[in-house]
Amino acid sequence: MGSLLDALLNLIFPVKSGCPLCGYRGKPEGLCSRCLEWLEGWRKLPKCCLCGKPLAPAEMEKHRCVFCGRDAPPFAMAMAAGPYQGYLKEAIHLLKYRGRKVLAPLLAELMIKVIRSNGHFSQVLAVVPVPASAQRIRERGFNQAELLARYIARELKLPLLSHAVVKKLETPHQTGLSREERQQNLREAFAIADPSEVYGKSVLIIDDVFTTGFTAAALAEALLAAGAGPVYVATAARG
């Protein structure tokens, strides 16, 4: 898919034309054919009907991954725009850790395409970004999930409930932790600030990356306990 250095240079020093994901300049606007084929190829893979994980051959008969087969998540369904690999991973890193907020609309558009392609998501009545702690916001200056959610809510003409949920516990960085450590970190991490905002509503959780799903599950549990439901999840990438 071309040179990673070229792609990074194009993201850091954007030009007016070219693929916004990989930087290829052969296409005047929109994603290039290579990126479109890459994303479409991934989207066509058989996936778990609950968490969206690409299925291994032994899992296909039940349409569930081994983890959801053993312990079904509280959310109804999770979908991602693409895999947490290549240029998509680089774009998320540049947004999240380098403050390249101009990438948020691109990632959000990729997510919107997936959301609109699934009829189950049509019943969603509100959008809730995964909240960040005060410390994380001080470190980065923004919450990347809220940037994505703001754009998605506007395009889908849905209310954005940015303050409906708060992160009441400061959890350590999840990177490098085992599944068990990630799950323990997030137990009772979220609280509903105003249950009346979510009561009786089908809610769409927005985040940048879905890895183990424990963040989405912890937030979904809090929303369901407050009377929301069903709860869906959309992310830019699936780890």
Tab-separated table of C-alpha atoms in Angstrom:
chain	number	residue	atom	x	y	z
A	1	MET	CA	0.000	0.000	0.000
A	2	GLY	CA	2.902	2.302	-0.641
A	3	SER	CA	5.459	3.849	1.620
A	4	LEU	CA	4.546	4.389	5.252
A	5	LEU	CA	6.854	7.407	5.331
A	6	ASP	CA	5.050	8.962	2.358
A	7	ALA	CA	1.721	8.397	4.047
A	8	LEU	CA	2.874	9.979	7.297
A	9	LEU	CA	4.339	12.971	5.481
A	10	ASN	CA	1.082	13.486	3.641
A	11	LEU	CA	-0.862	13.308	6.898
A	12	ILE	CA	1.465	15.744	8.644
A	13	PHE	CA	1.774	18.078	5.633
A	14	PRO	CA	-1.547	17.506	3.877
A	15	VAL	CA	-2.030	18.398	0.239
A	16	LYS	CA	-5.290	19.518	-1.315
A	17	SER	CA	-5.684	16.348	-3.343
A	18	GLY	CA	-4.982	12.693	-2.807
A	19	CYS	CA	-6.264	9.847	-0.677
A	20	PRO	CA	-6.806	11.177	2.862
A	21	LEU	CA	-5.888	7.818	4.397
A	22	CYS	CA	-2.702	6.685	2.613
A	23	GLY	CA	-1.712	9.906	0.836
A	24	TYR	CA	-1.764	8.430	-2.688
A	25	ARG	CA	-2.108	11.363	-5.101
A	26	GLY	CA	-3.515	9.546	-8.101
A	27	LYS	CA	-7.099	10.273	-7.019
A	28	PRO	CA	-8.258	13.920	-6.767
A	29	GLU	CA	-10.567	13.380	-3.783
A	30	GLY	CA	-11.849	10.625	-1.526
A	31	LEU	CA	-10.231	7.318	-0.659
A	32	CYS	CA	-8.081	5.697	-3.332
A	33	SER	CA	-9.052	2.345	-4.858
A	34	ARG	CA	-6.388	0.519	-2.845
A	35	CYS	CA	-7.684	1.774	0.496
A	36	LEU	CA	-11.293	1.156	-0.544
A	37	GLU	CA	-10.475	-2.412	-1.582
A	38	TRP	CA	-8.553	-3.001	1.646
A	39	LEU	CA	-11.419	-1.767	3.838
A	40	GLU	CA	-14.115	-3.522	1.792
A	41	GLY	CA	-12.146	-6.767	1.890
A	42	TRP	CA	-11.975	-6.601	5.677
A	43	ARG	CA	-15.659	-5.701	6.014
A	44	LYS	CA	-16.656	-8.754	3.980
A	45	LEU	CA	-14.895	-11.139	6.360
A	46	PRO	CA	-17.267	-13.308	8.453
A	47	LYS	CA	-17.491	-11.697	11.886
A	48	CYS	CA	-18.886	-12.381	15.325
A	49	CYS	CA	-22.522	-11.259	15.396
A	50	LEU	CA	-21.949	-9.584	18.767
A	51	CYS	CA	-18.460	-8.079	19.006
A	52	GLY	CA	-17.503	-7.861	15.324
A	53	LYS	CA	-14.315	-9.903	15.647
A	54	PRO	CA	-13.312	-11.710	12.421
A	55	LEU	CA	-14.212	-15.352	12.946
A	56	ALA	CA	-11.857	-18.301	12.870
A	57	PRO	CA	-13.051	-21.246	10.735
A	58	ALA	CA	-14.084	-23.216	13.839
A	59	GLU	CA	-16.282	-20.304	15.031
A	60	MET	CA	-18.280	-19.735	11.842
A	61	GLU	CA	-21.034	-22.259	12.473
A	62	LYS	CA	-22.225	-20.441	15.610
A	63	HIS	CA	-21.539	-16.939	14.194
A	64	ARG	CA	-19.892	-16.030	17.494
A	65	CYS	CA	-16.279	-15.782	18.543
A	66	VAL	CA	-15.058	-17.996	21.364
A	67	PHE	CA	-15.158	-15.093	23.847
A	68	CYS	CA	-18.774	-14.074	23.119
A	69	GLY	CA	-19.783	-17.727	23.011
A	70	ARG	CA	-18.454	-18.130	26.531
A	71	ASP	CA	-19.639	-14.790	27.935
A	72	ALA	CA	-21.980	-12.668	25.797
A	73	PRO	CA	-21.371	-8.901	26.092
A	74	PRO	CA	-24.067	-6.553	27.421
A	75	PHE	CA	-24.219	-4.550	24.182
A	76	ALA	CA	-26.346	-5.802	21.284
A	77	MET	CA	-23.751	-5.423	18.541
A	78	ALA	CA	-20.383	-3.817	17.796
A	79	MET	CA	-19.055	-2.795	14.393
A	80	ALA	CA	-15.822	-1.186	13.204
A	81	ALA	CA	-14.819	0.699	10.066
A	82	GLY	CA	-11.709	-1.425	9.564
A	83	PRO	CA	-8.878	-3.371	11.192
A	84	TYR	CA	-6.462	-1.800	13.659
A	85	GLN	CA	-3.655	-2.100	11.136
A	86	GLY	CA	-1.722	-0.154	8.510
A	87	TYR	CA	-2.759	3.370	7.604
A	88	LEU	CA	-5.932	3.194	9.676
A	89	LYS	CA	-3.894	2.452	12.798
A	90	GLU	CA	-1.445	5.243	11.919
A	91	ALA	CA	-4.301	7.714	11.440
A	92	ILE	CA	-5.781	6.824	14.841
A	93	HIS	CA	-2.378	7.201	16.495
A	94	LEU	CA	-1.834	10.601	14.876
A	95	LEU	CA	-5.238	11.747	16.131
A	96	LYS	CA	-4.936	10.260	19.591
A	97	TYR	CA	-1.290	10.873	20.480
A	98	ARG	CA	-0.188	13.685	18.130
A	99	GLY	CA	-3.297	15.830	18.278
A	100	ARG	CA	-4.053	15.626	14.537
A	101	LYS	CA	-7.723	16.486	15.003
A	102	VAL	CA	-8.163	17.063	11.258
A	103	LEU	CA	-8.254	13.259	10.953
A	104	ALA	CA	-11.403	12.951	13.085
A	105	PRO	CA	-13.849	13.712	10.218
A	106	LEU	CA	-12.163	11.126	7.973
A	107	LEU	CA	-12.386	8.407	10.625
A	108	ALA	CA	-15.945	9.425	11.478
A	109	GLU	CA	-16.991	9.197	7.812
A	110	LEU	CA	-15.610	5.659	7.618
A	111	MET	CA	-17.624	4.788	10.733
A	112	ILE	CA	-20.792	6.390	9.352
A	113	LYS	CA	-20.594	4.203	6.256
A	114	VAL	CA	-20.570	1.104	8.465
A	115	ILE	CA	-23.348	2.414	10.723
A	116	ARG	CA	-25.621	3.175	7.777
A	117	SER	CA	-24.964	-0.240	6.248
A	118	ASN	CA	-26.497	-2.060	9.227
A	119	GLY	CA	-30.246	-1.932	9.730
A	120	HIS	CA	-29.988	-2.688	13.457
A	121	PHE	CA	-28.331	0.688	14.018
A	122	SER	CA	-31.318	2.546	12.539
A	123	GLN	CA	-33.165	2.335	15.866
A	124	VAL	CA	-30.474	4.326	17.686
A	125	LEU	CA	-31.846	7.477	19.344
A	126	ALA	CA	-28.703	9.011	20.869
A	127	VAL	CA	-24.912	8.986	20.577
A	128	VAL	CA	-22.642	8.588	23.612
A	129	PRO	CA	-18.848	8.892	23.336
A	130	VAL	CA	-16.703	6.826	25.678
A	131	PRO	CA	-15.800	9.438	28.300
A	132	ALA	CA	-12.207	10.238	29.143
A	133	SER	CA	-10.987	11.041	32.620
A	134	ALA	CA	-10.013	14.593	33.539
A	135	GLN	CA	-6.374	13.517	33.637
A	136	ARG	CA	-6.480	12.102	30.074
A	137	ILE	CA	-8.104	15.279	28.779
A	138	ARG	CA	-5.408	17.374	30.468
A	139	GLU	CA	-2.735	15.194	28.868
A	140	ARG	CA	-4.172	15.300	25.327
A	141	GLY	CA	-6.303	18.426	25.375
A	142	PHE	CA	-9.315	16.562	23.986
A	143	ASN	CA	-11.239	13.299	24.019
A	144	GLN	CA	-10.838	11.595	20.636
A	145	ALA	CA	-14.033	9.574	21.121
A	146	GLU	CA	-16.003	12.786	21.599
A	147	LEU	CA	-14.527	14.308	18.424
A	148	LEU	CA	-15.678	11.269	16.455
A	149	ALA	CA	-19.072	11.176	18.187
A	150	ARG	CA	-19.716	14.869	17.574
A	151	TYR	CA	-19.243	14.480	13.829
A	152	ILE	CA	-21.253	11.251	13.674
A	153	ALA	CA	-24.156	12.660	15.702
A	154	ARG	CA	-24.316	15.729	13.466
A	155	GLU	CA	-24.292	13.690	10.253
A	156	LEU	CA	-26.883	11.204	11.545
A	157	LYS	CA	-28.988	14.010	13.064
A	158	LEU	CA	-28.969	12.414	16.506
A	159	PRO	CA	-28.506	14.040	19.933
A	160	LEU	CA	-24.967	13.886	21.304
A	161	LEU	CA	-24.968	13.038	25.016
A	162	SER	CA	-21.393	14.029	25.845
A	163	HIS	CA	-22.089	14.650	29.512
A	164	ALA	CA	-24.533	11.834	30.191
A	165	VAL	CA	-21.730	9.510	31.304
A	166	VAL	CA	-18.671	10.281	33.404
A	167	LYS	CA	-15.567	8.261	34.063
A	168	LYS	CA	-15.468	8.086	37.828
A	169	LEU	CA	-12.250	6.065	38.111
A	170	GLU	CA	-8.833	6.933	36.696
A	171	THR	CA	-7.809	3.711	34.981
A	172	PRO	CA	-4.240	2.910	33.917
A	173	HIS	CA	-3.402	2.846	30.210
A	174	GLN	CA	-4.794	-0.341	28.681
A	175	THR	CA	-1.925	-0.824	26.212
A	176	GLY	CA	0.077	-3.961	26.945
A	177	LEU	CA	-2.327	-5.358	29.544
A	178	SER	CA	-3.825	-8.849	29.407
A	179	ARG	CA	-7.574	-9.398	28.912
A	180	GLU	CA	-8.009	-10.073	32.624
A	181	GLU	CA	-6.085	-6.932	33.617
A	182	ARG	CA	-8.089	-4.785	31.199
A	183	GLN	CA	-11.361	-6.159	32.544
A	184	GLN	CA	-10.347	-5.547	36.158
A	185	ASN	CA	-9.269	-1.977	35.326
A	186	LEU	CA	-12.708	-1.081	34.025
A	187	ARG	CA	-14.973	-2.561	36.680
A	188	GLU	CA	-17.400	0.186	37.760
A	189	ALA	CA	-15.319	2.801	35.914
A	190	PHE	CA	-18.348	4.657	34.504
A	191	ALA	CA	-21.328	6.402	36.070
A	192	ILE	CA	-24.451	7.935	34.536
A	193	ALA	CA	-24.588	11.629	35.402
A	194	ASP	CA	-28.263	12.047	34.475
A	195	PRO	CA	-30.227	8.798	33.951
A	196	SER	CA	-33.168	10.720	32.458
A	197	GLU	CA	-31.021	11.549	29.410
A	198	VAL	CA	-30.638	7.903	28.436
A	199	TYR	CA	-33.711	6.230	29.949
A	200	GLY	CA	-35.730	4.350	27.337
A	201	LYS	CA	-33.330	5.205	24.517
A	202	SER	CA	-31.357	2.974	22.210
A	203	VAL	CA	-27.814	4.309	22.473
A	204	LEU	CA	-24.795	4.180	20.173
A	205	ILE	CA	-21.427	4.122	21.973
A	206	ILE	CA	-18.574	5.689	19.995
A	207	ASP	CA	-14.872	4.972	20.543
A	208	ASP	CA	-11.704	4.946	18.470
A	209	VAL	CA	-10.589	1.320	18.898
A	210	PHE	CA	-12.313	-1.891	20.003
A	211	THR	CA	-9.719	-4.321	21.385
A	212	THR	CA	-11.057	-6.661	24.065
A	213	GLY	CA	-14.412	-4.887	24.284
A	214	PHE	CA	-14.187	-4.397	28.036
A	215	THR	CA	-14.466	-0.599	27.788
A	216	ALA	CA	-17.601	-0.844	25.654
A	217	ALA	CA	-19.015	-3.563	27.918
A	218	ALA	CA	-18.440	-1.558	31.108
A	219	LEU	CA	-20.081	1.513	29.595
A	220	ALA	CA	-22.964	-0.543	28.173
A	221	GLU	CA	-23.614	-2.064	31.603
A	222	ALA	CA	-23.843	1.411	33.148
A	223	LEU	CA	-26.221	2.593	30.407
A	224	LEU	CA	-28.436	-0.480	30.699
A	225	ALA	CA	-28.584	-0.106	34.483
A	226	ALA	CA	-29.846	3.459	33.943
A	227	GLY	CA	-32.666	2.227	31.712
A	228	ALA	CA	-31.127	2.661	28.258
A	229	GLY	CA	-31.221	-0.052	25.656
A	230	PRO	CA	-30.466	-1.707	23.456
A	231	VAL	CA	-26.886	-0.453	23.289
A	232	TYR	CA	-24.768	-0.581	20.134
A	233	VAL	CA	-21.072	0.144	19.598
A	234	ALA	CA	-19.211	1.675	16.649
A	235	THR	CA	-15.455	2.220	16.472
A	236	ALA	CA	-12.968	3.383	13.872
A	237	ALA	CA	-10.945	0.171	14.160
A	238	ARG	CA	-11.123	-3.377	15.498
A	239	GLY	CA	-8.064	-4.810	17.211
